[in-house]
CSV table of C-alpha atoms and ligand atoms in Angstrom, one decimal:
chain,number,residue,atom,x,y,z
A,599,MET,CA,140.5,162.3,107.5
A,600,LYS,CA,144.3,163.5,107.6
A,601,LEU,CA,146.7,166.4,109.5
A,602,HIS,CA,149.5,167.7,108.8
A,603,THR,CA,151.6,169.2,110.8
A,604,LEU,CA,153.0,172.8,109.9
A,605,GLY,CA,154.5,174.5,112.5
A,606,SER,CA,154.7,173.3,115.7
A,607,TRP,CA,156.7,175.4,117.9
A,608,GLY,CA,155.1,177.9,120.9
A,609,GLY,CA,155.5,181.4,120.9
A,610,TYR,CA,158.1,182.8,118.2
A,611,PRO,CA,159.4,180.6,115.2
A,612,PHE,CA,163.1,179.4,116.2
A,613,GLN,CA,165.6,177.2,113.5
A,614,ASP,CA,163.9,176.9,110.7
A,615,ALA,CA,160.1,176.0,111.8
A,616,GLY,CA,157.9,177.7,112.4
A,617,THR,CA,155.0,178.2,115.3
A,618,THR,CA,151.3,176.4,115.2
A,619,SER,CA,149.4,175.0,111.7
A,620,PHE,CA,148.1,172.4,110.8
A,621,LEU,CA,147.1,171.1,106.8
A,622,ILE,CA,143.7,168.7,107.2
A,623,THR,CA,142.4,167.1,104.4
A,624,SER,CA,138.9,164.9,104.3
A,625,GLN,CA,138.5,161.9,102.8
A,626,ASP,CA,136.8,163.4,99.6
A,627,GLY,CA,140.1,166.7,99.9
A,628,PHE,CA,139.1,169.4,101.1
A,629,THR,CA,141.3,171.2,102.9
A,630,LEU,CA,141.0,173.3,105.8
A,631,LEU,CA,143.9,175.4,107.7
A,632,MET,CA,143.7,175.1,111.1
A,633,ASP,CA,145.3,178.0,112.7
A,634,ALA,CA,147.6,180.1,110.4
A,635,GLY,CA,151.2,180.5,112.2
A,636,SER,CA,154.1,182.3,111.5
A,637,ARG,CA,156.1,180.8,108.0
A,638,ALA,CA,152.5,178.7,107.4
A,639,VAL,CA,153.0,179.4,104.0
A,640,ASN,CA,155.7,178.6,103.3
A,641,GLU,CA,155.6,175.6,104.8
A,642,LEU,CA,152.1,175.0,103.0
A,643,GLU,CA,152.8,175.6,99.4
A,644,LYS,CA,155.3,172.2,99.9
A,645,VAL,CA,151.7,170.3,100.4
A,646,LEU,CA,149.2,172.6,98.6
A,647,SER,CA,148.8,176.0,96.6
A,648,PRO,CA,147.9,178.1,98.7
A,649,MET,CA,145.0,179.2,95.5
A,650,ASP,CA,143.4,175.7,96.7
A,651,LEU,CA,142.7,176.1,99.8
A,652,ASP,CA,139.3,176.1,101.2
A,653,ALA,CA,138.8,177.4,104.4
A,654,VAL,CA,141.0,178.2,107.7
A,655,ILE,CA,140.1,178.8,110.9
A,656,ILE,CA,141.6,180.2,113.9
A,657,SER,CA,141.6,178.7,117.7
A,658,HIS,CA,142.8,182.4,119.1
A,659,TYR,CA,144.4,185.8,118.1
A,660,HIS,CA,147.8,185.0,119.7
A,661,PRO,CA,150.5,186.7,117.1
A,662,ASP,CA,152.1,182.8,116.8
A,663,HIS,CA,148.7,181.1,115.7
A,664,VAL,CA,147.8,184.3,113.1
A,665,ALA,CA,151.1,185.6,112.5
A,666,ASP,CA,150.7,184.2,108.4
A,667,LEU,CA,147.1,185.2,107.9
A,668,GLY,CA,146.9,188.6,106.1
A,669,VAL,CA,150.4,187.6,104.1
A,670,LEU,CA,148.1,184.0,102.5
A,671,GLY,CA,145.7,187.4,102.0
A,672,HIS,CA,147.6,188.9,100.1
A,673,TYR,CA,149.5,186.1,98.3
A,674,ARG,CA,145.7,185.1,97.1
A,675,LEU,CA,145.1,188.5,96.3
A,676,LEU,CA,148.2,189.2,94.5
A,677,TYR,CA,148.4,186.0,92.4
A,678,PRO,CA,148.1,186.4,89.3
A,679,LYS,CA,145.0,184.2,88.3
A,680,LYS,CA,141.8,185.3,86.7
A,681,GLU,CA,139.6,183.4,89.1
A,682,LYS,CA,139.8,184.4,92.7
A,683,LYS,CA,137.8,182.9,95.1
A,684,VAL,CA,137.8,184.7,98.9
A,685,LEU,CA,138.7,182.6,101.5
A,686,PRO,CA,136.4,181.9,104.3
A,687,VAL,CA,137.9,182.0,107.8
A,688,TYR,CA,136.5,180.9,110.9
A,689,GLY,CA,137.7,182.9,114.5
A,690,HIS,CA,135.5,183.9,117.6
A,691,ASP,CA,134.3,187.1,117.8
A,692,GLU,CA,134.5,187.7,121.2
A,693,ASP,CA,137.5,189.9,120.4
A,694,ALA,CA,135.7,192.0,118.0
A,695,VAL,CA,139.3,194.0,117.1
A,696,ARG,CA,140.8,191.0,116.3
A,697,PHE,CA,137.8,189.2,114.3
A,698,GLY,CA,137.0,192.0,112.5
A,699,GLN,CA,140.6,192.5,110.9
A,700,ILE,CA,140.2,188.8,109.9
A,701,THR,CA,138.8,190.1,106.2
A,702,MET,CA,140.6,191.3,103.4
A,703,PRO,CA,138.1,192.1,101.1
A,704,GLY,CA,138.9,189.7,97.8
A,705,ALA,CA,140.6,187.5,99.9
A,706,LEU,CA,139.3,186.8,103.3
A,707,ASP,CA,136.3,186.5,104.7
A,708,GLY,CA,135.5,186.7,108.8
A,709,HIS,CA,133.1,184.1,109.7
A,710,ALA,CA,132.3,183.9,113.8
A,711,TYR,CA,132.2,180.3,114.3
A,712,ASP,CA,128.7,179.4,116.6
A,713,VAL,CA,130.8,178.2,120.1
A,714,ALA,CA,127.1,177.5,121.9
A,715,SER,CA,126.0,174.9,119.2
A,716,GLY,CA,128.9,174.0,116.7
A,717,THR,CA,129.8,175.3,113.4
A,718,SER,CA,130.3,172.6,110.2
A,719,ILE,CA,132.7,173.5,107.0
A,720,GLY,CA,132.5,171.7,104.0
A,721,PRO,CA,132.5,168.1,105.6
A,722,PHE,CA,133.2,168.9,109.0
A,723,ASP,CA,131.4,169.1,111.9
A,724,ILE,CA,133.1,171.7,115.3
A,725,THR,CA,131.9,172.1,118.2
A,726,PHE,CA,133.5,174.2,120.6
A,727,ILE,CA,135.7,174.6,124.7
A,728,LYS,CA,136.2,177.5,126.5
A,729,THR,CA,140.4,177.2,127.9
A,730,VAL,CA,142.2,178.7,130.1
A,731,HIS,CA,144.7,180.7,128.7
A,732,PRO,CA,145.0,184.8,129.0
A,733,VAL,CA,143.5,185.4,125.8
A,734,VAL,CA,140.1,183.9,124.2
A,735,CYS,CA,139.8,180.4,122.9
A,736,TYR,CA,138.6,177.6,121.6
A,737,ALA,CA,139.7,174.8,121.7
A,738,MET,CA,137.7,172.7,118.9
A,739,ARG,CA,136.4,169.1,118.4
A,740,ILE,CA,136.7,168.4,114.4
A,741,THR,CA,134.1,165.2,113.2
A,742,GLU,CA,134.6,164.2,109.4
A,743,ARG,CA,130.7,163.7,108.6
A,744,GLN,CA,131.7,160.6,106.3
A,745,THR,CA,133.3,159.5,108.5
A,746,GLY,CA,132.7,159.7,112.0
A,747,GLN,CA,136.7,160.1,112.2
A,748,VAL,CA,137.2,162.9,115.2
A,749,LEU,CA,140.1,164.9,115.6
A,750,VAL,CA,141.0,167.3,119.4
A,751,PHE,CA,143.1,170.5,119.1
A,752,THR,CA,143.4,172.1,122.5
A,753,GLY,CA,144.5,175.7,120.7
A,754,ASP,CA,147.0,176.5,124.0
A,755,THR,CA,145.8,175.5,127.4
A,756,GLY,CA,145.7,175.8,131.0
A,757,TYR,CA,144.1,172.1,132.7
A,758,PHE,CA,140.7,172.8,133.2
A,759,GLU,CA,138.1,169.9,134.2
A,760,GLY,CA,135.8,168.9,131.0
A,761,LEU,CA,138.7,168.9,129.0
A,762,ALA,CA,138.4,164.6,128.8
A,763,ASP,CA,135.1,164.9,128.4
A,764,PHE,CA,135.8,167.2,125.6
A,765,THR,CA,137.9,165.0,124.4
A,766,ARG,CA,136.5,161.9,124.6
A,767,ASP,CA,137.1,159.2,122.4
A,768,ALA,CA,139.0,161.4,120.3
A,769,ASP,CA,140.7,159.0,116.6
A,770,LEU,CA,143.9,161.8,117.6
A,771,PHE,CA,144.3,164.4,120.8
A,772,LEU,CA,146.6,167.6,119.4
A,773,ALA,CA,147.7,168.7,122.6
A,774,ASP,CA,149.7,172.1,123.6
A,775,VAL,CA,152.1,170.8,125.6
A,776,TYR,CA,155.0,174.1,126.3
A,777,LEU,CA,155.7,172.5,129.9
A,778,PHE,CA,157.7,170.2,131.3
A,779,GLU,CA,156.3,167.7,134.2
A,780,GLY,CA,156.4,169.7,137.6
A,781,HIS,CA,154.8,172.7,136.2
A,782,GLU,CA,151.5,172.2,136.6
A,783,ASN,CA,148.4,174.2,136.7
A,784,HIS,CA,150.0,177.1,134.4
A,785,PRO,CA,147.3,179.4,133.7
A,786,ALA,CA,148.0,179.6,129.9
A,787,HIS,CA,149.8,175.9,128.8
A,788,LEU,CA,149.3,172.4,129.6
A,789,THR,CA,152.0,170.1,130.4
A,790,SER,CA,153.4,166.1,129.3
A,791,LYS,CA,152.2,164.6,132.6
A,792,GLU,CA,148.8,166.9,132.0
A,793,ALA,CA,148.3,165.5,129.1
A,794,GLY,CA,149.2,162.3,129.2
A,795,GLU,CA,147.1,162.1,132.1
A,796,ILE,CA,143.9,163.6,129.7
A,797,ALA,CA,144.8,161.1,126.6
A,798,LYS,CA,144.3,158.9,128.9
A,799,GLU,CA,141.2,159.4,130.4
A,800,ALA,CA,139.5,160.3,127.2
A,801,GLY,CA,140.5,157.2,126.2
A,802,VAL,CA,141.8,158.5,122.9
A,803,LYS,CA,143.8,156.7,120.0
A,804,ARG,CA,146.6,158.3,119.8
A,805,LEU,CA,148.0,161.7,121.2
A,806,VAL,CA,150.3,164.5,119.7
A,807,LEU,CA,152.0,166.7,121.2
A,808,THR,CA,152.3,170.6,119.4
A,809,HIS,CA,153.4,174.2,121.1
A,810,LEU,CA,156.5,173.0,121.4
A,811,PRO,CA,159.3,174.1,124.2
A,812,GLN,CA,162.1,175.4,121.9
A,813,PHE,CA,164.2,174.3,125.1
A,814,PRO,CA,164.6,172.5,128.1
A,815,ASP,CA,163.8,173.4,131.5
A,816,GLU,CA,166.9,175.3,133.3
A,817,GLY,CA,168.8,172.3,135.0
A,818,MET,CA,168.0,170.2,132.3
A,819,GLU,CA,171.2,167.6,131.1
A,820,THR,CA,169.5,166.2,127.7
A,821,LYS,CA,170.6,166.2,123.8
A,822,ASP,CA,166.7,166.4,123.4
A,823,HIS,CA,164.4,167.6,125.2
A,824,LEU,CA,161.5,167.2,122.6
A,825,GLU,CA,161.8,163.3,123.0
A,826,VAL,CA,162.6,163.9,127.0
A,827,LEU,CA,158.9,165.7,126.5
A,828,ARG,CA,157.2,162.8,124.8
A,829,GLN,CA,158.5,160.1,127.1
A,830,GLN,CA,157.1,162.4,130.3
A,831,ALA,CA,154.0,162.3,128.8
A,832,GLN,CA,153.8,158.6,127.7
A,833,VAL,CA,154.1,157.4,130.9
A,834,TYR,CA,151.4,159.5,132.2
A,835,ALA,CA,149.4,158.3,128.7
A,836,GLY,CA,149.9,154.5,128.9
A,837,VAL,CA,149.5,152.7,125.9
A,838,ILE,CA,148.0,154.6,123.2
A,839,PRO,CA,150.9,155.8,120.9
A,840,VAL,CA,152.3,159.5,122.2
A,841,ASP,CA,153.6,161.6,119.0
A,842,LEU,CA,155.8,165.4,117.8
A,843,ALA,CA,153.9,167.6,115.7
A,844,LEU,CA,157.1,167.9,113.9
A,845,PRO,CA,156.4,170.1,111.3
A,846,HIS,CA,155.7,167.9,108.1
A,847,ARG,CA,154.5,164.4,110.0
A,848,GLU,CA,151.4,163.3,108.2
A,849,TRP,CA,148.4,161.1,110.6
A,850,ASP,CA,145.5,159.5,108.5
A,851,LEU,CA,142.6,158.9,111.0
A,852,GLY,CA,141.5,156.1,109.7
A,853,GLU,CA,144.6,153.9,109.9
A,854,GLY,CA,143.8,153.4,114.0
A,855,ALA,CA,145.3,157.1,113.7
A,856,GLN,CA,148.3,156.7,112.0
B,2191,LIG,ZN1,148.4,181.7,122.7
């Protein structure tokens, strides 16, 4: 499977790039949009017609993860094409109001994923674990049945015991790293250090940082704070390669996760 970044800023769009959204493509061509942050539709258009998308999965209902979900529905509804199919959108139903708002008749159809025993979407088997975040959010472990390749996405989360076990032996670990080293045990997001440590403990093949901070910490003297963030994670990840999920970077999990 392939993972393609559409947006990776945390919280809000910034300087011509959007917030959390990724396109996952299976070996047999099934396409899954993972979170639908701001600009997701525009960035998706550069690689795939939004009309050809097969499914969407949402980690949680914060605006920076669902900002473009409604306009994706409008796109599918209003696009001048006779044959239209309703797009399945998977989310948790622990917030009944927000879950109910997913469905847009004729365009988007909300499905609750099964957080207890997992959910299959096309060629993927997906299991879930609840994260540490101000609203209910699920991390997901996505296994491609045909290849056995595994992608783990943290959604948004602070550190918790059990995340490394959930992430065990993943080909690619996509982690929310909104914070620099020194802010550990935050109630909403991981630090570079925590992500690196989890990657090492879990024995993943590659760590990719997302939910990126727009600015360095106060007093941090650097022209490239994202490279500082990456290098901090790299120190704790050891020999595991660490990348930034910059827009339109792509990883093929079948090629040693690169
Ligand atoms: Zn969030």
